[in-house]
């Protein structure tokens, strides 16, 4: 039981890291990782919203009807984001100014809506909170790694403090959009290599074998679904043609 | 019918509960936010018109000046104008100090929703005294390539303050 709870937390940190493995939340990742300070605070804010929204949505999972679940999730998530915004503006205004417009954009962060849809609505409140903690820690970790690279090598600073030797040889493009994408892509490639199973099947784009969420997803693989759809259409066309010939 | 009413009702109830929770949080945070905003305004006023001793908010000129000017503070040393404008995004608030000779004493952006990367080159120049000493007769815009909307909005705010000063002084002569 304890191992299962621990596994839920640990999954979000490495194996299903939302930024580096699931490639979710790319917008705040690239926008706030120009400095370590803003990246860490963005991670903390998103984690608080993620934990609270997971808990609330899990608690309401038997109440919210299927047909309006997405609008309900958005309202719940927006409530927590607005609460965090107001609290930061009142008591930590410097962080509120630092995060700027990206604080409000947490509402449409794919990680939060994705975990609500994939996990919180199917699991208990405790498990959902643990999932939120794991995913949140994974998010902060990913933001921290990317921001350290971008700020140290790109700006020659760490947490706004200039580093003497490195600041003379900085690469400014890393603090801009192209550099952000470059660093992000390289880290994803490194993570893919490190987590690749030794001697196992190489991860395919649309197969369930390599998908980190395979154990939770009830669908067959995307390629199988496509084949099934094509077969169904062909069969339907054949039936229609036979009926036409019979009527003629 | 029931299958349409129930989901709508539940969504409505969730919205209502969310609104109540946010109202409660607002009751706690709003006074603190207002207090901080007032302190920042006072600090900004000291920066844009250093000779000001006791700037007082005045509503006398409200009908005569541009509606983008949301507040006018009158002092023996001059006037401080608070202008609200829109750059790339809405919500840019600029404080402009104008001395008794009609010259800009200082400018400061106290709030904005601009993208930091694009706003930085604008604010770095404008708030290091670019407009200091300018009057209506020798006003020059500061436009930054790549941050045109932000810099245009800032320049427009300063121009609006100078125009308002001219109207106020023209009315007093």
Short mmCIF file of C-alpha atoms in Angstrom, two decimals, chain A residues 32-170:
data_model
loop_
_atom_site.label_atom_id
_atom_site.label_comp_id
_atom_site.label_asym_id
_atom_site.label_seq_id
_atom_site.Cartn_x
_atom_site.Cartn_y
_atom_site.Cartn_z
CA UNK A 32 9.87 31.53 -17.15
CA UNK A 33 13.15 29.62 -17.40
CA UNK A 34 15.21 32.67 -18.36
CA UNK A 35 16.01 32.92 -14.66
CA UNK A 36 16.15 30.30 -11.91
CA UNK A 37 14.16 32.46 -9.49
CA UNK A 38 11.16 32.93 -11.79
CA UNK A 39 11.26 29.26 -12.84
CA UNK A 40 11.18 28.00 -9.26
CA UNK A 41 8.36 30.34 -8.23
CA UNK A 42 6.35 29.41 -11.33
CA UNK A 43 6.85 25.76 -10.44
CA UNK A 44 5.72 26.33 -6.86
CA UNK A 45 2.63 28.29 -7.95
CA UNK A 46 1.66 25.64 -10.52
CA UNK A 47 2.24 22.84 -7.99
CA UNK A 48 -0.06 24.47 -5.42
CA UNK A 49 -2.77 24.85 -8.06
CA UNK A 50 -2.21 21.28 -9.28
CA UNK A 51 -2.50 19.73 -5.81
CA UNK A 52 -5.59 21.76 -4.89
CA UNK A 53 -7.36 21.21 -8.22
CA UNK A 54 -6.57 17.47 -8.21
CA UNK A 55 -8.01 17.17 -4.70
CA UNK A 56 -11.15 19.17 -5.53
CA UNK A 57 -11.82 17.41 -8.82
CA UNK A 58 -11.28 14.00 -7.24
CA UNK A 59 -13.66 14.92 -4.40
CA UNK A 60 -16.28 15.97 -6.97
CA UNK A 61 -15.68 13.09 -9.38
CA UNK A 62 -18.99 11.38 -8.57
CA UNK A 63 -20.89 14.67 -8.75
CA UNK A 64 -19.65 16.22 -11.99
CA UNK A 65 -21.55 14.86 -15.02
CA UNK A 66 -19.51 13.61 -18.01
CA UNK A 67 -20.99 16.12 -20.45
CA UNK A 68 -19.85 19.22 -18.49
CA UNK A 69 -16.69 17.83 -16.93
CA UNK A 70 -14.26 20.04 -18.87
CA UNK A 71 -16.04 23.34 -18.06
CA UNK A 72 -16.27 22.24 -14.41
CA UNK A 73 -12.55 21.43 -14.33
CA UNK A 74 -11.72 24.81 -15.87
CA UNK A 75 -13.85 26.63 -13.27
CA UNK A 76 -12.20 24.74 -10.40
CA UNK A 77 -8.68 25.33 -11.76
CA UNK A 78 -9.40 29.01 -12.48
CA UNK A 79 -10.66 29.46 -8.91
CA UNK A 80 -7.40 28.19 -7.45
CA UNK A 81 -5.29 30.18 -9.90
CA UNK A 82 -7.20 33.37 -9.05
CA UNK A 83 -6.80 32.67 -5.34
CA UNK A 84 -3.04 32.20 -5.75
CA UNK A 85 -2.86 35.40 -7.81
CA UNK A 86 -4.67 37.45 -5.17
CA UNK A 87 -2.57 36.05 -2.33
CA UNK A 88 0.69 36.69 -4.20
CA UNK A 89 -0.38 40.21 -5.17
CA UNK A 90 -1.23 41.01 -1.55
CA UNK A 91 1.63 39.35 0.34
CA UNK A 92 4.42 38.63 -2.18
CA UNK A 93 4.10 41.45 -4.76
CA UNK A 94 7.65 41.04 -6.08
CA UNK A 95 6.93 37.45 -7.12
CA UNK A 96 3.56 38.50 -8.54
CA UNK A 97 5.35 41.09 -10.71
CA UNK A 98 8.04 38.58 -11.68
CA UNK A 99 5.58 35.97 -12.95
CA UNK A 100 3.38 38.56 -14.66
CA UNK A 101 0.92 37.28 -17.24
CA UNK A 102 2.21 33.67 -16.96
CA UNK A 103 0.62 33.32 -13.53
CA UNK A 104 -2.86 33.65 -15.02
CA UNK A 105 -1.90 31.25 -17.82
CA UNK A 106 -1.61 28.44 -15.28
CA UNK A 107 -5.38 28.06 -15.83
CA UNK A 108 -4.75 26.63 -19.30
CA UNK A 109 -1.60 24.74 -18.36
CA UNK A 110 -1.93 21.31 -19.99
CA UNK A 111 -0.41 19.58 -16.98
CA UNK A 112 -3.19 20.65 -14.66
CA UNK A 113 -6.09 19.93 -17.01
CA UNK A 114 -4.36 16.77 -18.21
CA UNK A 115 -3.91 15.32 -14.73
CA UNK A 116 -7.48 16.24 -13.83
CA UNK A 117 -8.72 14.32 -16.86
CA UNK A 118 -6.25 11.42 -16.72
CA UNK A 119 -5.95 10.82 -12.98
CA UNK A 120 -8.02 12.90 -10.58
CA UNK A 121 -11.41 11.95 -12.00
CA UNK A 122 -10.62 8.24 -11.70
CA UNK A 123 -8.83 8.04 -8.36
CA UNK A 124 -9.31 8.86 -4.70
CA UNK A 125 -8.56 12.24 -3.13
CA UNK A 126 -5.41 11.01 -1.37
CA UNK A 127 -4.02 9.41 -4.54
CA UNK A 128 -4.87 12.55 -6.53
CA UNK A 129 -3.05 14.75 -4.02
CA UNK A 130 -0.02 12.45 -4.20
CA UNK A 131 -0.15 12.59 -8.00
CA UNK A 132 -0.29 16.38 -7.78
CA UNK A 133 2.74 16.39 -5.48
CA UNK A 134 4.72 14.09 -7.79
CA UNK A 135 3.83 15.95 -10.96
CA UNK A 136 4.47 19.28 -9.26
CA UNK A 137 7.89 18.26 -7.99
CA UNK A 138 8.69 16.90 -11.46
CA UNK A 139 7.58 20.20 -12.99
CA UNK A 140 9.73 22.24 -10.58
CA UNK A 141 12.70 19.94 -11.21
CA UNK A 142 12.40 20.28 -14.99
CA UNK A 143 12.04 24.06 -14.78
CA UNK A 144 15.02 24.23 -12.44
CA UNK A 145 17.28 22.19 -14.74
CA UNK A 146 16.35 24.20 -17.83
CA UNK A 147 16.60 27.55 -16.05
CA UNK A 148 20.01 26.75 -14.54
CA UNK A 149 21.40 26.04 -18.01
CA UNK A 150 19.78 29.12 -19.56
CA UNK A 151 20.65 31.56 -16.82
CA UNK A 152 24.18 30.32 -16.01
CA UNK A 153 25.40 29.84 -19.58
CA UNK A 154 23.07 32.39 -21.21
CA UNK A 155 23.26 35.27 -18.74
CA UNK A 156 26.27 34.34 -16.59
CA UNK A 157 24.13 34.51 -13.45
CA UNK A 158 22.47 32.20 -10.95
CA UNK A 159 19.38 33.51 -9.15
CA UNK A 160 20.34 36.98 -10.33
CA UNK A 161 23.85 36.75 -8.84
CA UNK A 162 26.60 37.21 -11.39
CA UNK A 163 29.11 34.37 -11.69
CA UNK A 164 32.57 35.93 -12.23
CA UNK A 165 34.28 33.82 -14.92
CA UNK A 166 31.23 32.43 -16.72
CA UNK A 167 29.63 35.86 -17.22
CA UNK A 168 32.52 36.81 -19.53
CA UNK A 169 31.82 33.83 -21.83
CA UNK A 170 28.02 33.73 -21.76
#
